[in-house]
Amino acid sequence: MALCVPACSPAVRLCQKLNRLKTLEDDVMATSLKRCLSTLDLALLGVGGMVGSGLYVLTGTVAKDTAGPAVVLSFLIAGIASLMAALCYAEFGARVPKTGSAYMFTYVSVGEIWAFLIGWNVILEYMIGGAAVARAWSGYLDSIFNHRIQNFTESHVMRWDVPFIAHYPDLLAAGILVVASIFISFGVRVSSWLNHIFSAVSMVVITFILVFGFMLADPANWSAREGGFAPYGLSGVMAGTATCFYAFVGFDVIAASSEEARDPQKAIPIATAISLALAATAYILVSTVLTLMVPWHTLDPNSALSDAFFRRGYSWAGFIVAVGSICAMNTVLLSNLFSLPRIVYAMSEDGLFFPIFSRVNPVTKVPVIAILVFGSLMAFLALIFDLEALVQFLSIGTLLAYTFVAASIIVLRFQPEKTASASGGGGTKTDASSMASPNQPVVPSDPGMTRSETQTLAQEAGELKEYESFSDKLQLVEREKAVRERRAPGMLKACWEPYLGRLLGDCEPGDVVTFSVTALMVSAVSLCAVVVFGNSHLHLPMWSFILLVVVFSLAFLISLVLIWAHEQQNKTKTFQVPLVPFVPGASILLNVFLMLKLSLLTWLRFTIWLAAGLLVYFGYGIWHSKEGLRELQGNDVSARYVVLPSGSLVETVQNVQPEGHTHTHASQTTHTSATNDPQANK
């Protein structure tokens, strides 16, 4: 057995490297970027990221092929489901106001390799999303001019017939991406004002559609004669919800911009709520107008709104709709080009990606090299791939990021608070109780009690000893009892102690929560796999299908209850997700379900990209990680603990010198000074 420990130590060290957490600086507001975005700027960025071509295309497609007029309910349910993920992003963006979005949130709470893989997949997601929007923008503009652009390119430039790529190079799509990248490299204010202009035009057009559309509305189009409100039933509504959920992808641009927000603690949650509410309202009202103007089964999926106005005799309105559609796609394009370089910047700033991408222009205060390089890569994708091939790969990276951010919220909320002395720095840091004078009563120490609470209790205890009244003594006893019962985050709640104390009482704070989150993820994947593939691919008998659903559902619920049975961190001044762990748990379940509904080809491409990311991480990132360098610098420090006669536990930190050196430097840090020994309190 003794021989096994040295043999396993390299594997243990590797696991520690892969799961090391990012250490945040004391001043989380310090940044080399420019903090200039207001709540309005962030809200319009979020609206621009969500309300794009989907408003003009997705509404008609889902209404005709999936849900009918009940597409209104599909958008409503999808908006509520997106709200769960958006709340998780809002809490993280307020607590960790650093650029990087899901990558940064995962790095702070889950581990390095998971953060790298999330960032790696989000990079691909943004590149493909931007290229797809540019392709759609080009195709929409080309259709206005009766496909003259495509015909000219095929006849005068080139045409090829190669599988998986477009029949002709889309020079217009590539060109708009290059131009947009140049504008964004001018600085965040330029990007914000461009987004303001396009968002304002888009909202004016949406208002026109709603006002004029409701004037042309005919309630008979929802009648039983036309198939009724929900012709595809509840299953159609839920299938439409799965598709409509992707319409709200884009609010994460707000969290990605938190390092450039003036007051991220307030602005991020407010902007997230405003943008999601505006986007959901726009989708619900436009789909209502569309299905009331013309019968849902006669809609044109490619240009539903323009066609609806044309069929009602107002063909001129189609031009206004086209202008709104192009402006909406411009905002999505800016959102992708705005977010992508900042995630690359965050990864390279942490040493996990090539350092050239972390260079910030001293004038514009943006990572210009990252913007131009990845904008050019996005333009190359738009140049050679067609829209269908690009869209097939969308969403899996975003859904994976949503899943990890929701899990990170649970881990962070129940994580034991780190003391300042844990950093191993020099100087003495002593609890208030250990600093009490001999004439003052010693107040019991509790790991969940803050320094100010301890000092206040010590002062009140001294006052109570001075007056010696029975009521004052009783008040002191009750106060000391409340302090003892207050528990640190990650510890089992007192009310659960009689039931689970014997089973979980010996675990370290936070360990049970970490294990339960892992069990939550495994049970969610298993449950969704049975629901999605149980009848279609696995051909399970009904009894085994029901049994597996019940077993995995119970495992999921038990994991949630075990997490809930532990103490959370005290409320902070920043926004917090309500009903943790239930809201993040529901978000995890929904995201996993939607991921398993994606095609096999999407998963195959995702696996290939993931393998490429692992090569980059193990070939470069793990060796240049700044957290790894910080650990190497801390390896020349050792610590030992001594118990003083007074009962105080003192940590002595010493620098380790090579053999032959006798000089050492020690600094003492007092962690805990209270003791249960009555002699020590005399």
Short mmCIF file of C-alpha atoms in Angstrom, two decimals, residues 27-226:
data_model
loop_
_atom_site.label_atom_id
_atom_site.label_comp_id
_atom_site.label_asym_id
_atom_site.label_seq_id
_atom_site.Cartn_x
_atom_site.Cartn_y
_atom_site.Cartn_z
CA ASP A 27 -9.94 44.86 -6.38
CA VAL A 28 -12.22 43.10 -8.86
CA MET A 29 -13.07 46.44 -10.47
CA ALA A 30 -9.47 47.00 -11.64
CA THR A 31 -9.12 46.48 -15.39
CA SER A 32 -7.07 47.53 -18.40
CA LEU A 33 -10.33 47.93 -20.35
CA LYS A 34 -12.49 51.06 -20.26
CA ARG A 35 -15.47 51.08 -17.90
CA CYS A 36 -17.94 53.28 -19.76
CA LEU A 37 -21.10 51.22 -20.41
CA SER A 38 -24.30 52.29 -18.65
CA THR A 39 -27.33 50.15 -17.83
CA LEU A 40 -29.03 51.38 -21.03
CA ASP A 41 -25.99 50.43 -23.12
CA LEU A 42 -25.94 46.93 -21.65
CA ALA A 43 -29.71 46.48 -22.04
CA LEU A 44 -29.57 47.46 -25.72
CA LEU A 45 -26.64 45.09 -26.26
CA GLY A 46 -28.75 42.29 -24.80
CA VAL A 47 -31.79 43.19 -26.90
CA GLY A 48 -29.59 43.36 -29.99
CA GLY A 49 -28.17 39.93 -29.23
CA MET A 50 -31.62 38.34 -28.88
CA VAL A 51 -33.93 40.16 -31.29
CA GLY A 52 -32.42 39.38 -34.68
CA SER A 53 -33.46 37.51 -37.76
CA GLY A 54 -35.40 35.08 -35.55
CA LEU A 55 -38.13 37.66 -35.11
CA TYR A 56 -38.69 37.82 -38.86
CA VAL A 57 -38.07 34.16 -39.75
CA LEU A 58 -38.47 31.94 -36.67
CA THR A 59 -41.97 33.16 -35.79
CA GLY A 60 -43.41 32.08 -39.15
CA THR A 61 -41.49 28.78 -39.24
CA VAL A 62 -42.62 27.63 -35.78
CA ALA A 63 -46.19 28.84 -36.32
CA LYS A 64 -46.64 26.96 -39.60
CA ASP A 65 -44.70 23.74 -38.97
CA THR A 66 -44.77 23.16 -35.20
CA ALA A 67 -47.25 25.00 -32.98
CA GLY A 68 -49.78 27.05 -34.99
CA PRO A 69 -51.07 30.20 -33.23
CA ALA A 70 -49.95 28.58 -29.96
CA VAL A 71 -46.45 29.75 -30.90
CA VAL A 72 -47.39 32.57 -28.51
CA LEU A 73 -47.28 30.06 -25.63
CA SER A 74 -44.08 28.54 -26.99
CA PHE A 75 -42.31 31.90 -26.81
CA LEU A 76 -43.75 32.56 -23.34
CA ILE A 77 -42.49 29.23 -21.94
CA ALA A 78 -39.15 29.63 -23.72
CA GLY A 79 -38.77 33.10 -22.22
CA ILE A 80 -39.39 31.75 -18.70
CA ALA A 81 -36.90 28.92 -19.31
CA SER A 82 -34.32 31.40 -20.59
CA LEU A 83 -34.91 33.54 -17.52
CA MET A 84 -33.50 30.76 -15.30
CA ALA A 85 -30.22 30.77 -17.22
CA ALA A 86 -30.19 34.57 -17.43
CA LEU A 87 -30.53 34.90 -13.63
CA CYS A 88 -27.43 32.72 -13.17
CA TYR A 89 -25.46 34.90 -15.58
CA ALA A 90 -26.71 38.04 -13.82
CA GLU A 91 -25.52 36.88 -10.39
CA PHE A 92 -22.10 35.93 -11.69
CA GLY A 93 -21.77 39.14 -13.73
CA ALA A 94 -22.52 41.19 -10.60
CA ARG A 95 -20.28 39.18 -8.24
CA VAL A 96 -17.41 38.65 -10.69
CA PRO A 97 -17.37 41.77 -12.92
CA LYS A 98 -14.72 40.38 -15.25
CA THR A 99 -14.91 39.74 -18.99
CA GLY A 100 -15.11 36.16 -20.17
CA SER A 101 -18.72 35.32 -19.31
CA ALA A 102 -19.27 31.56 -18.86
CA TYR A 103 -15.53 30.85 -19.12
CA MET A 104 -14.73 33.14 -16.20
CA PHE A 105 -17.64 31.94 -14.08
CA THR A 106 -16.62 28.30 -14.52
CA TYR A 107 -12.97 29.08 -13.79
CA VAL A 108 -13.85 30.77 -10.50
CA SER A 109 -16.01 27.96 -9.16
CA VAL A 110 -15.53 24.62 -10.99
CA GLY A 111 -12.00 24.30 -12.36
CA GLU A 112 -9.46 25.24 -15.02
CA ILE A 113 -9.92 22.54 -17.66
CA TRP A 114 -13.70 22.85 -17.53
CA ALA A 115 -13.42 26.62 -17.93
CA PHE A 116 -11.06 26.22 -20.88
CA LEU A 117 -13.40 23.77 -22.64
CA ILE A 118 -16.38 26.06 -22.05
CA GLY A 119 -14.46 29.03 -23.43
CA TRP A 120 -13.17 26.97 -26.36
CA ASN A 121 -16.69 25.92 -27.35
CA VAL A 122 -18.17 29.38 -26.87
CA ILE A 123 -15.47 30.75 -29.20
CA LEU A 124 -16.63 28.36 -31.93
CA GLU A 125 -20.25 29.18 -31.15
CA TYR A 126 -19.70 32.89 -31.62
CA MET A 127 -17.67 32.39 -34.81
CA ILE A 128 -20.32 30.17 -36.39
CA GLY A 129 -23.15 32.36 -35.11
CA GLY A 130 -21.61 35.50 -36.58
CA ALA A 131 -20.89 33.77 -39.90
CA ALA A 132 -24.45 32.40 -40.04
CA VAL A 133 -25.98 35.83 -39.38
CA ALA A 134 -23.74 37.38 -42.04
CA ARG A 135 -24.87 34.69 -44.51
CA ALA A 136 -28.53 35.35 -43.62
CA TRP A 137 -27.95 39.12 -43.93
CA SER A 138 -26.40 38.64 -47.37
CA GLY A 139 -29.17 36.30 -48.53
CA TYR A 140 -31.91 38.65 -47.33
CA LEU A 141 -30.36 41.62 -49.10
CA ASP A 142 -29.81 39.49 -52.21
CA SER A 143 -33.48 38.47 -52.24
CA ILE A 144 -34.53 42.14 -52.28
CA PHE A 145 -32.53 42.59 -55.51
CA ASN A 146 -33.95 39.39 -57.03
CA HIS A 147 -30.74 37.34 -56.41
CA ARG A 148 -28.65 39.49 -58.75
CA ILE A 149 -25.67 39.40 -56.35
CA GLN A 150 -25.59 35.59 -56.31
CA ASN A 151 -25.98 35.35 -60.09
CA PHE A 152 -23.17 37.87 -60.69
CA THR A 153 -20.81 36.03 -58.30
CA GLU A 154 -21.46 32.61 -59.85
CA SER A 155 -21.02 33.86 -63.42
CA HIS A 156 -18.14 36.33 -63.01
CA VAL A 157 -16.20 35.17 -59.91
CA MET A 158 -16.42 31.42 -59.35
CA ARG A 159 -18.69 28.51 -58.56
CA TRP A 160 -17.77 25.17 -57.03
CA ASP A 161 -19.61 21.95 -56.24
CA VAL A 162 -17.92 20.57 -53.13
CA PRO A 163 -19.78 18.78 -50.30
CA PHE A 164 -20.37 20.69 -47.04
CA ILE A 165 -19.45 24.10 -48.47
CA ALA A 166 -21.40 26.76 -50.37
CA HIS A 167 -21.81 26.70 -54.15
CA TYR A 168 -20.24 30.15 -54.45
CA PRO A 169 -18.09 32.42 -52.24
CA ASP A 170 -20.28 34.90 -50.41
CA LEU A 171 -18.15 38.02 -50.75
CA LEU A 172 -20.90 40.25 -49.35
CA ALA A 173 -21.16 38.28 -46.09
CA ALA A 174 -17.39 38.21 -45.63
CA GLY A 175 -17.14 41.91 -46.44
CA ILE A 176 -19.75 42.99 -43.88
CA LEU A 177 -17.90 41.02 -41.17
CA VAL A 178 -14.57 42.66 -42.02
CA VAL A 179 -16.15 46.14 -42.00
CA ALA A 180 -17.93 45.46 -38.69
CA SER A 181 -14.69 44.16 -37.13
CA ILE A 182 -12.90 47.38 -38.10
CA PHE A 183 -15.65 49.51 -36.54
CA ILE A 184 -15.59 47.47 -33.30
CA SER A 185 -11.82 47.84 -33.05
CA PHE A 186 -12.33 51.61 -32.70
CA GLY A 187 -13.51 51.13 -29.12
CA VAL A 188 -16.44 50.15 -26.97
CA ARG A 189 -18.16 53.54 -27.32
CA VAL A 190 -18.23 53.23 -31.12
CA SER A 191 -19.63 49.70 -30.84
CA SER A 192 -22.25 50.87 -28.35
CA TRP A 193 -23.41 53.78 -30.52
CA LEU A 194 -23.63 51.59 -33.61
CA ASN A 195 -25.74 49.16 -31.62
CA HIS A 196 -27.91 52.05 -30.38
CA ILE A 197 -28.62 53.19 -33.94
CA PHE A 198 -29.51 49.76 -35.30
CA SER A 199 -31.53 48.85 -32.19
CA ALA A 200 -33.51 52.10 -32.39
CA VAL A 201 -34.40 51.50 -36.05
CA SER A 202 -35.29 47.88 -35.28
CA MET A 203 -37.58 48.87 -32.39
CA VAL A 204 -39.31 51.52 -34.52
CA VAL A 205 -40.00 48.88 -37.18
CA ILE A 206 -41.27 46.42 -34.56
CA THR A 207 -43.60 49.12 -33.21
CA PHE A 208 -44.89 49.75 -36.74
CA ILE A 209 -45.49 46.00 -37.23
CA LEU A 210 -47.44 45.77 -33.97
CA VAL A 211 -49.60 48.87 -34.47
CA PHE A 212 -50.39 48.28 -38.14
CA GLY A 213 -50.65 44.52 -37.63
CA PHE A 214 -53.24 44.78 -34.85
CA MET A 215 -55.28 47.10 -37.08
CA LEU A 216 -55.37 44.28 -39.68
CA ALA A 217 -55.94 41.50 -37.14
CA ASP A 218 -58.80 39.07 -37.70
CA PRO A 219 -59.75 36.90 -34.68
CA ALA A 220 -61.31 34.37 -37.07
CA ASN A 221 -57.78 33.20 -37.93
CA TRP A 222 -57.64 31.60 -34.46
CA SER A 223 -61.06 29.97 -34.82
CA ALA A 224 -61.81 26.27 -35.20
CA ARG A 225 -62.47 26.80 -38.89
CA GLU A 226 -58.74 27.51 -39.39
#
